[in-house]
Short mmCIF file of C-alpha atoms in Angstrom, two decimals:
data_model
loop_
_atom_site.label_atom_id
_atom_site.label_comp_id
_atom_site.label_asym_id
_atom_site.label_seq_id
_atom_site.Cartn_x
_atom_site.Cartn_y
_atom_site.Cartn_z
CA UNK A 5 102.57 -122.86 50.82
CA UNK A 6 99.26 -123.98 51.91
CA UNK A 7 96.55 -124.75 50.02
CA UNK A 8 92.91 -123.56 50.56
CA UNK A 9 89.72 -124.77 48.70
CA UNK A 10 87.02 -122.15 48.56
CA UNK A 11 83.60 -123.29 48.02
CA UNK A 12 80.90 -120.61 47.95
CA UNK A 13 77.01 -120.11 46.66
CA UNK A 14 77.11 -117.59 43.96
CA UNK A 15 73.55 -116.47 45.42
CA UNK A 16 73.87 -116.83 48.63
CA UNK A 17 72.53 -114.11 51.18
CA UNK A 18 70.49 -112.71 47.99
CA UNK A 19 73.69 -112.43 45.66
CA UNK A 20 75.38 -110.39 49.23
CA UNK A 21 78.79 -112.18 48.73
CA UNK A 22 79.53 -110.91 44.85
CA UNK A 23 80.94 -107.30 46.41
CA UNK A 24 82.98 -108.95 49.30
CA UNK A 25 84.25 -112.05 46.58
CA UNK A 26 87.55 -110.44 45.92
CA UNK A 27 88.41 -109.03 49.63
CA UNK A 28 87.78 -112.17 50.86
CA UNK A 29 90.29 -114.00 48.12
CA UNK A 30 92.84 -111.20 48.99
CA UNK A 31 92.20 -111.93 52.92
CA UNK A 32 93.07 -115.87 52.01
CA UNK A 33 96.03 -114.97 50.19
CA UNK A 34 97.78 -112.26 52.38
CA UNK A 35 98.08 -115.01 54.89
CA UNK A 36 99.54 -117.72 52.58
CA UNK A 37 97.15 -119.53 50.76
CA UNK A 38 96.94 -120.87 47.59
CA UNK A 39 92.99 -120.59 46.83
CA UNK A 40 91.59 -122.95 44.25
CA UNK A 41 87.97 -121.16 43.93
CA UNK A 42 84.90 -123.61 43.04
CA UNK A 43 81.25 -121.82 42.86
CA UNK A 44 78.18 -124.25 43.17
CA UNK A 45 76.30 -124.29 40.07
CA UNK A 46 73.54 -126.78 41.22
CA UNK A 47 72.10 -128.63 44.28
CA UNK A 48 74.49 -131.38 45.36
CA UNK A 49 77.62 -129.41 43.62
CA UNK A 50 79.88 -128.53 46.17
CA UNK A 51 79.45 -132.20 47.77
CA UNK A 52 80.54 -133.55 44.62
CA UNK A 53 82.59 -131.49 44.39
CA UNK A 54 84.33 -131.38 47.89
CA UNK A 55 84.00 -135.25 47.69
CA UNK A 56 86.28 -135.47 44.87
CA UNK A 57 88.75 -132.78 45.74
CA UNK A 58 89.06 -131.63 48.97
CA UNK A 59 91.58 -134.16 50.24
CA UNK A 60 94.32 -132.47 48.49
CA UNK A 61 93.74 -129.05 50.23
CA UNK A 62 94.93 -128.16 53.97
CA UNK A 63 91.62 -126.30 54.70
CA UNK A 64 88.62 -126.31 53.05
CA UNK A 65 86.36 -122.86 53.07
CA UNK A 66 82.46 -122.50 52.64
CA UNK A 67 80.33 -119.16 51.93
CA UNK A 68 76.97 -119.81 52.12
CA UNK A 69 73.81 -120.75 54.21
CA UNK A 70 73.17 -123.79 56.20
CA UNK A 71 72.60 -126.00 52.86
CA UNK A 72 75.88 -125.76 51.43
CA UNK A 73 77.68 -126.20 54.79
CA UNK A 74 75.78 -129.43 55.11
CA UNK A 75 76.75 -130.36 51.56
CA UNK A 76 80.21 -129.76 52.31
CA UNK A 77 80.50 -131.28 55.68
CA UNK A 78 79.00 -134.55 54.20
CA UNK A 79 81.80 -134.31 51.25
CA UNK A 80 84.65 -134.06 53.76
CA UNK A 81 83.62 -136.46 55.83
CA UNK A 82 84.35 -139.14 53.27
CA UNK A 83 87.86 -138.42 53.36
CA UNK A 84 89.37 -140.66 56.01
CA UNK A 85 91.39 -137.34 57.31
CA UNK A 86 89.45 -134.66 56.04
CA UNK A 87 90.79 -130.79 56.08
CA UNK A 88 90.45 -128.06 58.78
CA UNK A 89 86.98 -126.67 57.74
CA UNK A 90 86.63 -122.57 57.35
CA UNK A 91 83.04 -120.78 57.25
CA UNK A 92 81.99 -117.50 56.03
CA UNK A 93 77.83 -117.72 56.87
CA UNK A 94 75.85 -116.31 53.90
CA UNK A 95 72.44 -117.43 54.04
CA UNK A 96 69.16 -116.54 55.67
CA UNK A 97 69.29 -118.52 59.29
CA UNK A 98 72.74 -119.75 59.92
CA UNK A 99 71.90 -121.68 63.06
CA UNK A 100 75.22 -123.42 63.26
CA UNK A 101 76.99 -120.05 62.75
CA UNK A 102 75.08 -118.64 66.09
CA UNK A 103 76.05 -122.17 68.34
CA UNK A 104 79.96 -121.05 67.32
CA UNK A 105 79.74 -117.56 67.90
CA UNK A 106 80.76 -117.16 64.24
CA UNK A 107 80.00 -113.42 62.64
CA UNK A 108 76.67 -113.94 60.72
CA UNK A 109 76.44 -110.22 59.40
CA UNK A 110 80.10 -109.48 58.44
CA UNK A 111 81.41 -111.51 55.86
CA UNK A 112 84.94 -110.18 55.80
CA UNK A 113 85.19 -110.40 59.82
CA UNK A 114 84.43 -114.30 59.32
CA UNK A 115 87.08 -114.72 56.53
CA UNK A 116 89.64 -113.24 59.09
CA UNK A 117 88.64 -116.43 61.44
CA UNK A 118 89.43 -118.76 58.73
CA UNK A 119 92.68 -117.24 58.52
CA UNK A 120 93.53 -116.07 61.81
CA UNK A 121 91.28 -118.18 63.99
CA UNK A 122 91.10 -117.50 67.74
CA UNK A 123 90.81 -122.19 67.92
CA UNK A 124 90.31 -124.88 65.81
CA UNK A 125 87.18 -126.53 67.24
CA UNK A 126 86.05 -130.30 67.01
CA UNK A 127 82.78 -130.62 66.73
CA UNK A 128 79.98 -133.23 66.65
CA UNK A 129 78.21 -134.40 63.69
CA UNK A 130 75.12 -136.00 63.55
CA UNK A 131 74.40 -139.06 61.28
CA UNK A 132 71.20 -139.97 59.74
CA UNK A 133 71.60 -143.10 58.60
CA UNK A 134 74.36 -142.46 56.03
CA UNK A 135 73.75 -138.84 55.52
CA UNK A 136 75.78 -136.33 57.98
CA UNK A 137 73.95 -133.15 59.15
CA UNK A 138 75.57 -130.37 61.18
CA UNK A 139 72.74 -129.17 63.37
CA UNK A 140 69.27 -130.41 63.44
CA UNK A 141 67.17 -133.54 61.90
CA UNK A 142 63.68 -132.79 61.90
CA UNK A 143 60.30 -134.16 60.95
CA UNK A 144 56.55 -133.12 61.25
CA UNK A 145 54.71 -129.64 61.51
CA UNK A 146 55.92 -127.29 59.35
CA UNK A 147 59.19 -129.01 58.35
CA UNK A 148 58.56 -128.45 54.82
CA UNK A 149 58.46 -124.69 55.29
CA UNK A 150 62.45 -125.11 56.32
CA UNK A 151 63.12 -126.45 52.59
CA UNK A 152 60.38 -124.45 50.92
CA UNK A 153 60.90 -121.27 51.86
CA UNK A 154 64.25 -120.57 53.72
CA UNK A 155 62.84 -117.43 54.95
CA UNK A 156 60.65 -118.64 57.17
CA UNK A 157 63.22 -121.26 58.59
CA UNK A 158 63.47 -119.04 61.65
CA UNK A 159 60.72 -118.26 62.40
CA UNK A 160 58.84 -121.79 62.52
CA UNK A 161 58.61 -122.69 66.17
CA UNK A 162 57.57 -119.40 66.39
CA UNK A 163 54.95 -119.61 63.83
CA UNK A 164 54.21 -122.73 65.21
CA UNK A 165 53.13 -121.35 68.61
CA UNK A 166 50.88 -119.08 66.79
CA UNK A 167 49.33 -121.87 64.41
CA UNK A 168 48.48 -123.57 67.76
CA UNK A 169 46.94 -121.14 69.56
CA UNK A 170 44.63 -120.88 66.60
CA UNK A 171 41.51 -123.19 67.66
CA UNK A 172 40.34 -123.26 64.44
CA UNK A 173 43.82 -124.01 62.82
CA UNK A 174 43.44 -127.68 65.08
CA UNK A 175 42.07 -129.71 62.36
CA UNK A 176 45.27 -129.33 60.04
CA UNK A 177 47.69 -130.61 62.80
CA UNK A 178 48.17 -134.20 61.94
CA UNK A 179 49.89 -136.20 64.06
CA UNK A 180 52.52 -138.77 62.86
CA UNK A 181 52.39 -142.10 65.45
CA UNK A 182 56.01 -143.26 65.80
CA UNK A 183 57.99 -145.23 68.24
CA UNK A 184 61.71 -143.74 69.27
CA UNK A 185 64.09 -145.62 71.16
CA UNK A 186 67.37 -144.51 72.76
CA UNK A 187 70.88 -145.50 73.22
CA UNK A 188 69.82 -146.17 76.84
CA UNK A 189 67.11 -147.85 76.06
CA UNK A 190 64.12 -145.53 76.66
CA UNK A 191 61.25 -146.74 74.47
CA UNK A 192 58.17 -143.46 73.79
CA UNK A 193 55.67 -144.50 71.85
CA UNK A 194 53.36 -141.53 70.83
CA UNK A 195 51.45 -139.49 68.58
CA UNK A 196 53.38 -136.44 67.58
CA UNK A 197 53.21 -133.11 65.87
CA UNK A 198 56.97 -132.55 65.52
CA UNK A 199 60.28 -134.14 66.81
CA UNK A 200 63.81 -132.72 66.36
CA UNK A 201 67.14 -134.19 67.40
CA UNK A 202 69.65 -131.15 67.29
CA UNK A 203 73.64 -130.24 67.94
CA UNK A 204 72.97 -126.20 68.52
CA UNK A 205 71.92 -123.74 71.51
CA UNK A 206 68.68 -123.44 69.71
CA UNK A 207 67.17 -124.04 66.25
CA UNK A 208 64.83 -121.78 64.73
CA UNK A 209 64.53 -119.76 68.14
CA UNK A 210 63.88 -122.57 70.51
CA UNK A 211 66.43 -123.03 73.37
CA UNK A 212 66.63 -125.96 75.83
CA UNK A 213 66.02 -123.23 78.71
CA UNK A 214 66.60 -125.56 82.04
CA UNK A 215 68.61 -128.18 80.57
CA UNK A 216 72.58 -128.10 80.84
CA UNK A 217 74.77 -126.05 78.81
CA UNK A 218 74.54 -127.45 75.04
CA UNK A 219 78.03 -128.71 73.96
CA UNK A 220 78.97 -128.88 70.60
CA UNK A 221 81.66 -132.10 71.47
CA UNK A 222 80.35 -133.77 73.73
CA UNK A 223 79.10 -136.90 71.63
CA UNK A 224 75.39 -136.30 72.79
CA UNK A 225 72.56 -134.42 70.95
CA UNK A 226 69.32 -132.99 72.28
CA UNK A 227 65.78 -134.54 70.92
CA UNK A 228 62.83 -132.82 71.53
CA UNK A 229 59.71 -134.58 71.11
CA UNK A 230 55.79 -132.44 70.98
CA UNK A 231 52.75 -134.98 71.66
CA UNK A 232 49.73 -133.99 69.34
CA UNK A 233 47.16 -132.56 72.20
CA UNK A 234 44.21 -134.50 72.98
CA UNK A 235 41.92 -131.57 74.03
CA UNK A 236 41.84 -128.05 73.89
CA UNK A 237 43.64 -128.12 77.49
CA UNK A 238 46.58 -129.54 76.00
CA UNK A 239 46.19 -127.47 73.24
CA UNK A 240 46.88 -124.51 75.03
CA UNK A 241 49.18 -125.78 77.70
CA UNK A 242 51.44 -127.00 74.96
CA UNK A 243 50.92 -123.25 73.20
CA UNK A 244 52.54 -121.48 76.32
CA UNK A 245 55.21 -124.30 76.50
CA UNK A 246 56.23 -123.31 73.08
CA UNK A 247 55.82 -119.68 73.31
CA UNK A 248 57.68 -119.38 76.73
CA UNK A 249 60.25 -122.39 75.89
CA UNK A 250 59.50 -124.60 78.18
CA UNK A 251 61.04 -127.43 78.08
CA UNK A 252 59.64 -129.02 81.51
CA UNK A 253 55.90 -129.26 79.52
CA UNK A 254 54.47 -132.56 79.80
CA UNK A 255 53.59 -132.45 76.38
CA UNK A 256 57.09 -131.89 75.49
CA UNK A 257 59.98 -134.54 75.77
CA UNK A 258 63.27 -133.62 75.90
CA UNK A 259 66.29 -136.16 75.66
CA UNK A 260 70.15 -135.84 75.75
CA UNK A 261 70.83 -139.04 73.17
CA UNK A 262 73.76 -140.95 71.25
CA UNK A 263 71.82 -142.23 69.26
CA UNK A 264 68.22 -142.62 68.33
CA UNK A 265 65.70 -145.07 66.47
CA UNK A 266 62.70 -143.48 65.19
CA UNK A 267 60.40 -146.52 63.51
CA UNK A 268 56.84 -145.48 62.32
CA UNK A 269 54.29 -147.56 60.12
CA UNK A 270 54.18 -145.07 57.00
CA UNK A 271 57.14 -142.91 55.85
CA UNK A 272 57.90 -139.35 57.92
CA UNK A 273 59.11 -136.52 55.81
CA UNK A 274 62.38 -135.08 57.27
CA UNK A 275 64.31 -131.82 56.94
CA UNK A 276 68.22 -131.84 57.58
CA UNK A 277 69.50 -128.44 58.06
CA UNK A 278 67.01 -127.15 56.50
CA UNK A 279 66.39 -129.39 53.44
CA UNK A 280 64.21 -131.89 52.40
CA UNK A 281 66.24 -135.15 53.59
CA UNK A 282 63.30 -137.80 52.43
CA UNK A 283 60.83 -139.88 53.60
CA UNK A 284 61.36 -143.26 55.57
CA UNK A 285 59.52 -145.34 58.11
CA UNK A 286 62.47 -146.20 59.71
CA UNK A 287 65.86 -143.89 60.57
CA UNK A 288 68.50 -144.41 63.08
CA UNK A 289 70.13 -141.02 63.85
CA UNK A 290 73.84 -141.35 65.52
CA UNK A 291 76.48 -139.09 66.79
CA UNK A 292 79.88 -138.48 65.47
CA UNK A 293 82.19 -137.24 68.23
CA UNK A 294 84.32 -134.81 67.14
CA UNK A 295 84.28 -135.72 63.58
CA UNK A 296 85.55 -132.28 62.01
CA UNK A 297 87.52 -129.37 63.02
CA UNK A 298 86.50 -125.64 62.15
CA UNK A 299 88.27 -122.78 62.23
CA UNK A 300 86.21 -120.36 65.16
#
């Protein structure tokens, strides 16, 4: 008999999971399973958790939002051959949910893929330094909205576009100088309002509209770089870049990278799937090729 470990968020998806809890146990073992059940009681909890345990398990489940994925993600990747990974989203954005074409609104529907999935897909995993996130790294404006209030997660390019077609909203924009170099040895050296380097069709609404098809395994993630405008020409240019998603802007970078360097002479605040991931002057953000399989 196989053995499954089930890690959920007792309150994830505003407590939505507590009347699907025992379907989705009884889904898990009608096909076979032997479910050890572990609820997170605190931040950091199910990577401890799955860190300690989840090498003795043939699959490893998650309920919950893009947090506790990333929590258990980084726990499996420090078993040298970690378990088949199953997800049931549960929380408020799920942006690595909508790049798999995972159910978002049916809980029961996604148990059935960990059970009876259509693949099992190896996918890329981004690195930052020695922390692992599954689908974005980000750092300036409005970053801190992603960890402070997951609501408004996905909405904040959006909100974004709006802040800056706000004249009088211009003062509160500051700019973070930083230097980024590339695996092929591009060197930008700027003064920026917000950078992202992402694994996922979009993130928080934005899409790299005019770019090739976004693979999730193909060892390369997108960056997307937005200059601080000079004047109020930029200003607005960069306003309907954001608002219409385009990518072509020439106050907007966009890079297909292995890795990245991004150096700067005070500490940047960044936000890893959507949580505060701390402040540094200096992180080098890799790609892990293929680095887990997930049941989709």
């Amino acid at each position: 008999m196989q053995k499954m470990l089930f890690v959920y968020n007792p309150n994830t998806g505003g407590g939505r999971l507590r009347g699907k809890l025992m379907q989705i146990l009884c889904e898990f073992t009608a096909a076979g399973y032997l479910v050890t059940v572990h609820p997170t009681a605190a931040k950091g909890d199910a990577l401890q958790f799955t860190s300690q345990h989840a090498s003795a398990y043939d699959i490893v489940g998650c309920c919950g939002g893009d947090g506790t994925l990333n929590e258990v993600v980084n726990g499996l990747l420090q078993h040298e051959v970690p378990p088949v990974l199953g997800y049931i989203p549960g929380g408020t954005t799920n942006d690595f949910a909508s790049s798999l074409n995972l159910p978002k609104t049916d809980m029961m529907a996604a148990a059935k893929r960990i059970v009876q999935p259509k693949k099992f897909f190896a996918f890329d995993v981004g690195m930052f330094d020695q922390r692992a996130f599954n689908y974005v790294a980000a750092f300036g404006a409005f970053t801190d909205v992603a960890y402070g209030t997951p609501q408004k997660f996905k909405n904040v390019l959006g909100y974004f576009a709006y802040i800056l077609e706000g004249i009088q909203k211009l003062p509160t924009l500051h700019p973070w100088h930083a230097v980024i170099t590339t695996d092929d040895g591009q060197t930008i050296e700027d003064d920026f309002i917000y950078g992202m380097v992402s694994n996922s069709t979009s993130v928080a609404g934005f899409s790299f509209t005019g770019q090739k098809k976004v693979r999730l395994d193909d060892g390369l993630f997108e960056a997307v770089l937005l200059r601080h405008p000079q004047n109020l020409g930029e200003f607005r240019e960069l306003s309907a870049a954001l608002v219409s998603h385009n990518i072509t802007s020439p106050s907007l970078t966009a890079l297909k990278v292995r890795s990245i360097v991004v150096s700067a002479p005070k500490p940047i605040s960044w936000t890893l799937d959507g949580e505060f991931g701390g402040a540094y002057e200096q992180v080098e953000i890799k790609v892990r090729q293929r680095a887990l399989k997930i049941c989709i």
